[in-house]
Coordinates of C-alpha atoms in Angstrom, one line a residue:
Chain M
E129 CA 198.1 159.3 76.5
A130 CA 201.9 158.2 75.5
Q131 CA 201.4 154.4 75.1
V132 CA 203.2 151.5 73.0
T133 CA 200.4 149.0 72.1
Q134 CA 201.0 145.1 71.0
N135 CA 198.0 142.7 70.0
P136 CA 197.6 140.2 70.3
R137 CA 197.8 140.4 74.4
Y138 CA 197.2 136.9 74.4
L139 CA 198.0 133.8 71.5
I140 CA 198.2 130.3 71.4
T141 CA 199.1 128.6 68.3
V142 CA 200.3 125.6 67.1
T143 CA 203.6 124.9 65.2
G144 CA 204.1 126.5 61.6
K145 CA 200.8 128.7 61.9
K146 CA 202.4 132.1 60.4
L147 CA 201.4 135.0 63.2
T148 CA 201.9 138.7 63.3
V149 CA 202.3 140.5 66.6
T150 CA 201.2 144.0 66.2
C151 CA 203.3 147.3 68.1
S152 CA 201.7 150.8 66.9
Q153 CA 203.3 153.7 69.1
N154 CA 201.8 157.3 69.0
M155 CA 205.0 159.2 70.2
N156 CA 206.5 159.6 67.2
H157 CA 210.0 158.1 67.9
E158 CA 212.2 156.9 65.6
Y159 CA 213.5 154.1 67.3
M160 CA 211.1 150.7 67.8
S161 CA 212.9 147.5 69.4
W162 CA 211.7 144.2 69.9
Y163 CA 211.9 141.8 73.0
R164 CA 211.7 138.6 74.3
Q165 CA 211.4 137.9 78.0
D166 CA 212.0 134.1 79.4
P167 CA 212.6 133.2 82.8
G168 CA 216.3 132.6 83.7
L169 CA 217.4 134.4 80.6
G170 CA 216.1 138.2 80.5
L171 CA 215.1 140.2 78.4
R172 CA 216.4 139.4 74.8
Q173 CA 216.6 141.7 71.8
I174 CA 215.8 140.5 68.8
Y175 CA 215.0 143.6 66.0
Y176 CA 215.3 146.9 66.2
S177 CA 214.7 150.1 64.1
M178 CA 216.3 153.4 63.9
N179 CA 214.3 154.7 61.6
V180 CA 211.4 154.3 58.5
E181 CA 212.7 150.9 56.3
V182 CA 215.6 150.6 58.5
T183 CA 215.8 147.5 60.6
D184 CA 219.0 145.3 62.1
K185 CA 218.9 142.1 64.1
G186 CA 219.6 142.1 67.4
D187 CA 220.5 139.3 69.8
V188 CA 217.9 136.8 68.6
P189 CA 216.8 137.0 65.0
E190 CA 216.9 133.5 64.0
G191 CA 213.0 132.6 63.1
Y192 CA 211.7 137.1 63.4
K193 CA 211.0 138.9 60.9
V194 CA 210.4 142.6 60.8
S195 CA 209.1 145.3 58.7
R196 CA 209.1 149.2 58.8
K197 CA 206.7 150.5 56.3
E198 CA 205.4 153.7 59.3
K199 CA 206.8 155.0 61.9
R200 CA 204.2 154.5 64.2
N201 CA 203.9 150.9 63.3
F202 CA 206.6 147.9 64.1
P203 CA 205.2 144.4 63.6
L204 CA 206.9 141.0 64.3
I205 CA 206.2 137.8 62.2
L206 CA 206.4 133.9 63.4
E207 CA 206.3 132.6 59.6
S208 CA 206.7 129.3 60.9
P209 CA 206.2 129.0 64.4
S210 CA 208.4 126.7 66.8
P211 CA 207.9 125.9 70.3
N212 CA 210.6 127.3 71.5
Q213 CA 209.6 130.7 70.5
T214 CA 207.1 130.0 73.3
S215 CA 207.9 133.2 75.3
L216 CA 206.1 136.8 76.3
Y217 CA 207.2 139.2 73.8
F218 CA 207.6 143.2 73.9
C219 CA 208.1 146.0 72.0
A220 CA 209.5 149.3 72.7
S221 CA 210.2 153.1 71.7
R222 CA 212.2 155.6 71.9
G223 CA 213.0 158.8 70.8
L224 CA 216.6 159.1 68.9
N225 CA 218.4 161.2 71.1
T226 CA 217.5 159.5 74.5
G227 CA 218.3 156.5 75.8
E228 CA 214.3 156.4 77.5
L229 CA 212.6 153.2 76.6
F230 CA 208.7 152.9 76.3
F231 CA 207.5 149.0 76.6
G232 CA 204.2 147.9 75.5
E233 CA 202.0 145.6 78.1
G234 CA 203.4 142.8 76.7
S235 CA 202.5 139.6 74.5
R236 CA 202.1 136.5 75.9
L237 CA 202.9 134.1 73.1
T238 CA 202.3 130.2 73.2
V239 CA 203.5 127.9 70.6
L240 CA 202.4 123.7 70.9
Chain D
E44 CA 230.3 141.1 74.2
D45 CA 228.3 143.0 76.6
Q46 CA 227.3 141.3 79.8
V47 CA 225.2 142.6 82.9
T48 CA 225.2 140.5 86.1
Q49 CA 221.9 141.7 88.4
S50 CA 222.5 140.2 92.3
P51 CA 221.4 139.6 94.8
E52 CA 218.3 137.5 92.3
A53 CA 215.8 138.1 95.0
L54 CA 215.7 140.0 97.7
R55 CA 213.2 139.9 100.8
L56 CA 213.2 143.0 103.0
Q57 CA 210.7 143.9 105.9
E58 CA 209.1 147.3 105.1
G59 CA 211.6 150.0 106.2
E60 CA 215.1 148.3 106.0
S61 CA 217.0 149.9 103.5
S62 CA 219.3 148.0 101.0
S63 CA 221.3 148.2 97.5
L64 CA 220.6 146.1 94.5
N65 CA 223.9 145.4 92.3
C66 CA 224.8 145.4 88.5
S67 CA 228.2 144.7 87.1
Y68 CA 229.1 145.4 83.4
T69 CA 231.3 145.0 81.0
V70 CA 230.9 146.7 77.8
S71 CA 232.7 148.3 75.2
G72 CA 231.7 152.1 74.8
L73 CA 229.0 152.4 77.3
R74 CA 226.1 155.3 76.3
G75 CA 224.5 154.6 79.3
L76 CA 223.1 152.6 82.0
F77 CA 219.6 152.8 82.4
W78 CA 217.1 151.0 85.5
Y79 CA 213.8 149.9 84.7
R80 CA 210.9 148.8 87.7
Q81 CA 208.8 145.5 85.9
D82 CA 205.0 144.7 88.0
P83 CA 204.2 141.0 86.9
G84 CA 202.3 140.8 83.6
K85 CA 203.0 144.5 83.0
G86 CA 206.3 146.1 81.0
P87 CA 209.5 147.6 82.1
E88 CA 208.5 151.3 83.2
F89 CA 211.9 153.5 83.5
L90 CA 213.0 154.9 86.0
F91 CA 217.1 156.3 85.5
T92 CA 219.6 157.1 83.9
L93 CA 223.4 157.2 84.2
Y94 CA 226.2 158.1 82.0
S95 CA 229.1 158.5 83.5
A96 CA 231.2 157.3 86.4
G97 CA 230.1 159.5 90.1
E98 CA 226.7 160.0 88.5
E99 CA 223.7 160.0 91.0
K100 CA 220.1 160.1 90.7
E101 CA 217.1 159.9 92.9
K102 CA 213.6 159.5 92.6
E103 CA 211.6 159.2 96.0
R104 CA 212.6 155.9 98.1
L105 CA 215.3 155.0 95.1
K106 CA 218.8 156.0 94.2
A107 CA 221.1 155.1 91.4
T108 CA 225.1 155.3 90.8
L109 CA 227.3 154.9 88.9
T110 CA 231.1 153.5 88.9
K111 CA 232.6 152.0 85.7
K112 CA 231.9 148.8 86.8
E113 CA 228.7 148.8 88.5
S114 CA 225.9 150.0 89.4
F115 CA 223.6 150.3 92.4
L116 CA 219.8 150.9 93.3
H117 CA 219.3 152.4 96.8
I118 CA 215.9 151.8 98.4
T119 CA 215.5 153.7 101.8
A120 CA 212.9 152.7 104.3
P121 CA 211.1 150.6 101.3
K122 CA 207.5 150.3 101.3
P123 CA 204.8 147.0 99.8
E124 CA 204.5 148.6 97.3
D125 CA 208.6 148.5 95.8
S126 CA 208.1 145.1 95.5
A127 CA 208.9 144.8 92.0
T128 CA 211.2 143.3 89.6
Y129 CA 214.8 145.5 89.2
L130 CA 216.2 145.8 85.6
C131 CA 219.6 146.8 85.1
A132 CA 220.6 147.4 81.3
V133 CA 223.4 149.0 79.5
Q134 CA 224.1 150.5 76.0
A135 CA 226.4 150.4 73.5
R136 CA 225.5 151.3 69.9
N137 CA 221.8 151.1 69.3
M138 CA 221.1 148.0 71.6
L139 CA 220.6 147.5 75.3
T140 CA 221.4 144.2 77.1
F141 CA 219.6 143.6 79.9
G142 CA 220.3 142.2 83.1
G143 CA 218.1 139.4 84.9
G144 CA 216.6 141.2 87.2
T145 CA 216.4 141.4 91.2
R146 CA 213.2 140.5 92.7
L147 CA 212.6 143.2 95.4
M148 CA 209.4 141.9 98.6
V149 CA 209.5 144.2 100.9
K150 CA 206.6 142.9 103.6
P151 CA 204.6 144.9 105.9

């Protein structure tokens, strides 16, 4: 089954404690992306990657890092989380020649 | 800066009562306009892609249309299972910009 898998699905952490949200896709997609979704602000793009070792900033990259060492994986790293990073995070992927994004189920992060 | 505005923010319909959702956009170099459906606690699910003004796409009770400045998602004779948030997004370059969504509630 084609899918995008994120882990963890739910996480409560404290300010400053580094965390990583993993994302894996099994569709051999070149393009992968991270979004955050907040009430009243909609979905906003954090980072995206066009292929292995190629990453670019989206609209709200501050406080986040990503890496793309393998085609299937695109982890999101919060080096020093702060309460304003409390949000619902989505990973998504697509082929380079299509616009249809496949989304993961989401990771709800709370930073105290 | 690319902008996408969806209206209304929320819409309540009776089962069978047809209506339309609006997505207005400003973008430099539109590569595509996308409609997604999002159920509570889930990731958005792809519905349609429209590429040029005048294009239309249909799927069951949904029909999406596109002009140079806006897109409509028409819902014909909706059922309670159509209740969800509908998201519109535009693609320019390699990024998608999403609107705030329309939360649709269909009562039996």
